[in-house]
């Protein structure tokens, strides 16, 4: 997925609330990776790397990614039950 040069994520030490930082990762996953990705695993790695580069704790980033993947699996199960 193409990422505009110079587009930086909020730095971890910024005065932004933690919930906003969590949502920034979630939105990046939902928009960039899931909707327009041709290689989901590679794009998730890229997203993870870009947030770690902005000093987000790796454990925090990984937990948000795992939580979002679990939510996606749950949505898939719900869609299967509706069929």
Short mmCIF file of C-alpha atoms in Angstrom, two decimals:
data_model
loop_
_atom_site.label_atom_id
_atom_site.label_comp_id
_atom_site.label_asym_id
_atom_site.label_seq_id
_atom_site.Cartn_x
_atom_site.Cartn_y
_atom_site.Cartn_z
CA UNK A 1 0.00 0.00 0.00
CA UNK A 2 1.34 3.40 -0.94
CA UNK A 3 2.08 5.70 1.98
CA UNK A 4 2.52 9.38 1.34
CA UNK A 5 6.12 10.49 2.07
CA UNK A 6 6.45 12.66 5.14
CA UNK A 7 3.19 11.43 6.68
CA UNK A 8 4.18 10.79 10.29
CA UNK A 9 2.24 9.27 13.13
CA UNK A 10 1.81 11.08 16.42
CA UNK A 11 4.87 10.60 18.60
CA UNK A 12 4.26 8.48 21.70
CA UNK A 13 5.42 11.23 24.07
CA UNK A 14 3.02 13.81 22.63
CA UNK A 15 0.28 15.16 24.88
CA UNK A 16 -2.31 13.18 22.95
CA UNK A 17 -4.57 10.90 25.03
CA UNK A 18 -3.65 7.21 24.99
CA UNK A 19 -7.04 6.31 23.53
CA UNK A 20 -6.37 8.49 20.50
CA UNK A 21 -3.01 6.81 20.00
CA UNK A 22 -4.70 3.39 20.18
CA UNK A 23 -7.34 4.52 17.67
CA UNK A 24 -4.64 5.81 15.32
CA UNK A 25 -3.24 2.29 15.08
CA UNK A 26 -6.72 0.78 14.70
CA UNK A 27 -7.65 3.19 11.89
CA UNK A 28 -4.35 2.53 10.12
CA UNK A 29 -5.10 -1.19 10.26
CA UNK A 30 -8.70 -0.83 9.14
CA UNK A 31 -8.07 1.62 6.34
CA UNK A 32 -4.62 0.91 4.97
CA UNK A 33 -4.25 -2.75 5.63
CA UNK A 34 -7.69 -4.33 5.45
CA UNK A 35 -9.45 -2.21 2.85
CA UNK A 36 -6.76 -1.54 0.27
CA UNK A 37 -4.05 -4.10 0.99
CA UNK A 38 -2.73 -6.61 -1.48
CA UNK A 39 -0.38 -8.15 1.11
CA UNK A 40 -1.97 -7.86 4.56
CA UNK A 41 0.89 -9.37 6.57
CA UNK A 42 3.46 -7.08 4.97
CA UNK A 43 1.27 -4.01 5.53
CA UNK A 44 0.68 -4.92 9.19
CA UNK A 45 4.46 -5.20 9.64
CA UNK A 46 4.90 -1.82 7.99
CA UNK A 47 2.26 -0.23 10.23
CA UNK A 48 3.82 -1.81 13.32
CA UNK A 49 7.29 -0.57 12.30
CA UNK A 50 6.09 2.98 11.65
CA UNK A 51 4.51 3.25 15.11
CA UNK A 52 7.51 1.72 16.86
CA UNK A 53 9.66 4.24 15.00
CA UNK A 54 7.51 6.97 16.61
CA UNK A 55 8.50 5.47 19.99
CA UNK A 56 5.24 3.63 20.65
CA UNK A 57 5.98 0.70 22.97
CA UNK A 58 6.16 -2.51 20.90
CA UNK A 59 3.97 -4.31 23.44
CA UNK A 60 1.28 -1.59 23.13
CA UNK A 61 1.34 -1.74 19.31
CA UNK A 62 1.21 -5.54 19.29
CA UNK A 63 -1.70 -5.61 21.74
CA UNK A 64 -3.72 -3.20 19.59
CA UNK A 65 -2.97 -5.27 16.46
CA UNK A 66 -3.95 -8.51 18.21
CA UNK A 67 -7.14 -6.96 19.59
CA UNK A 68 -8.10 -5.73 16.13
CA UNK A 69 -7.41 -9.14 14.58
CA UNK A 70 -9.58 -10.78 17.24
CA UNK A 71 -12.38 -8.31 16.48
CA UNK A 72 -12.09 -9.13 12.79
CA UNK A 73 -12.31 -12.86 13.52
CA UNK A 74 -15.41 -12.21 15.64
CA UNK A 75 -17.01 -10.19 12.82
CA UNK A 76 -16.29 -13.08 10.44
CA UNK A 77 -17.97 -15.52 12.83
CA UNK A 78 -21.00 -13.25 13.06
CA UNK A 79 -21.26 -13.08 9.27
CA UNK A 80 -21.06 -16.87 9.11
CA UNK A 81 -23.86 -17.23 11.66
CA UNK A 82 -26.07 -14.86 9.66
CA UNK A 83 -25.79 -17.07 6.56
#
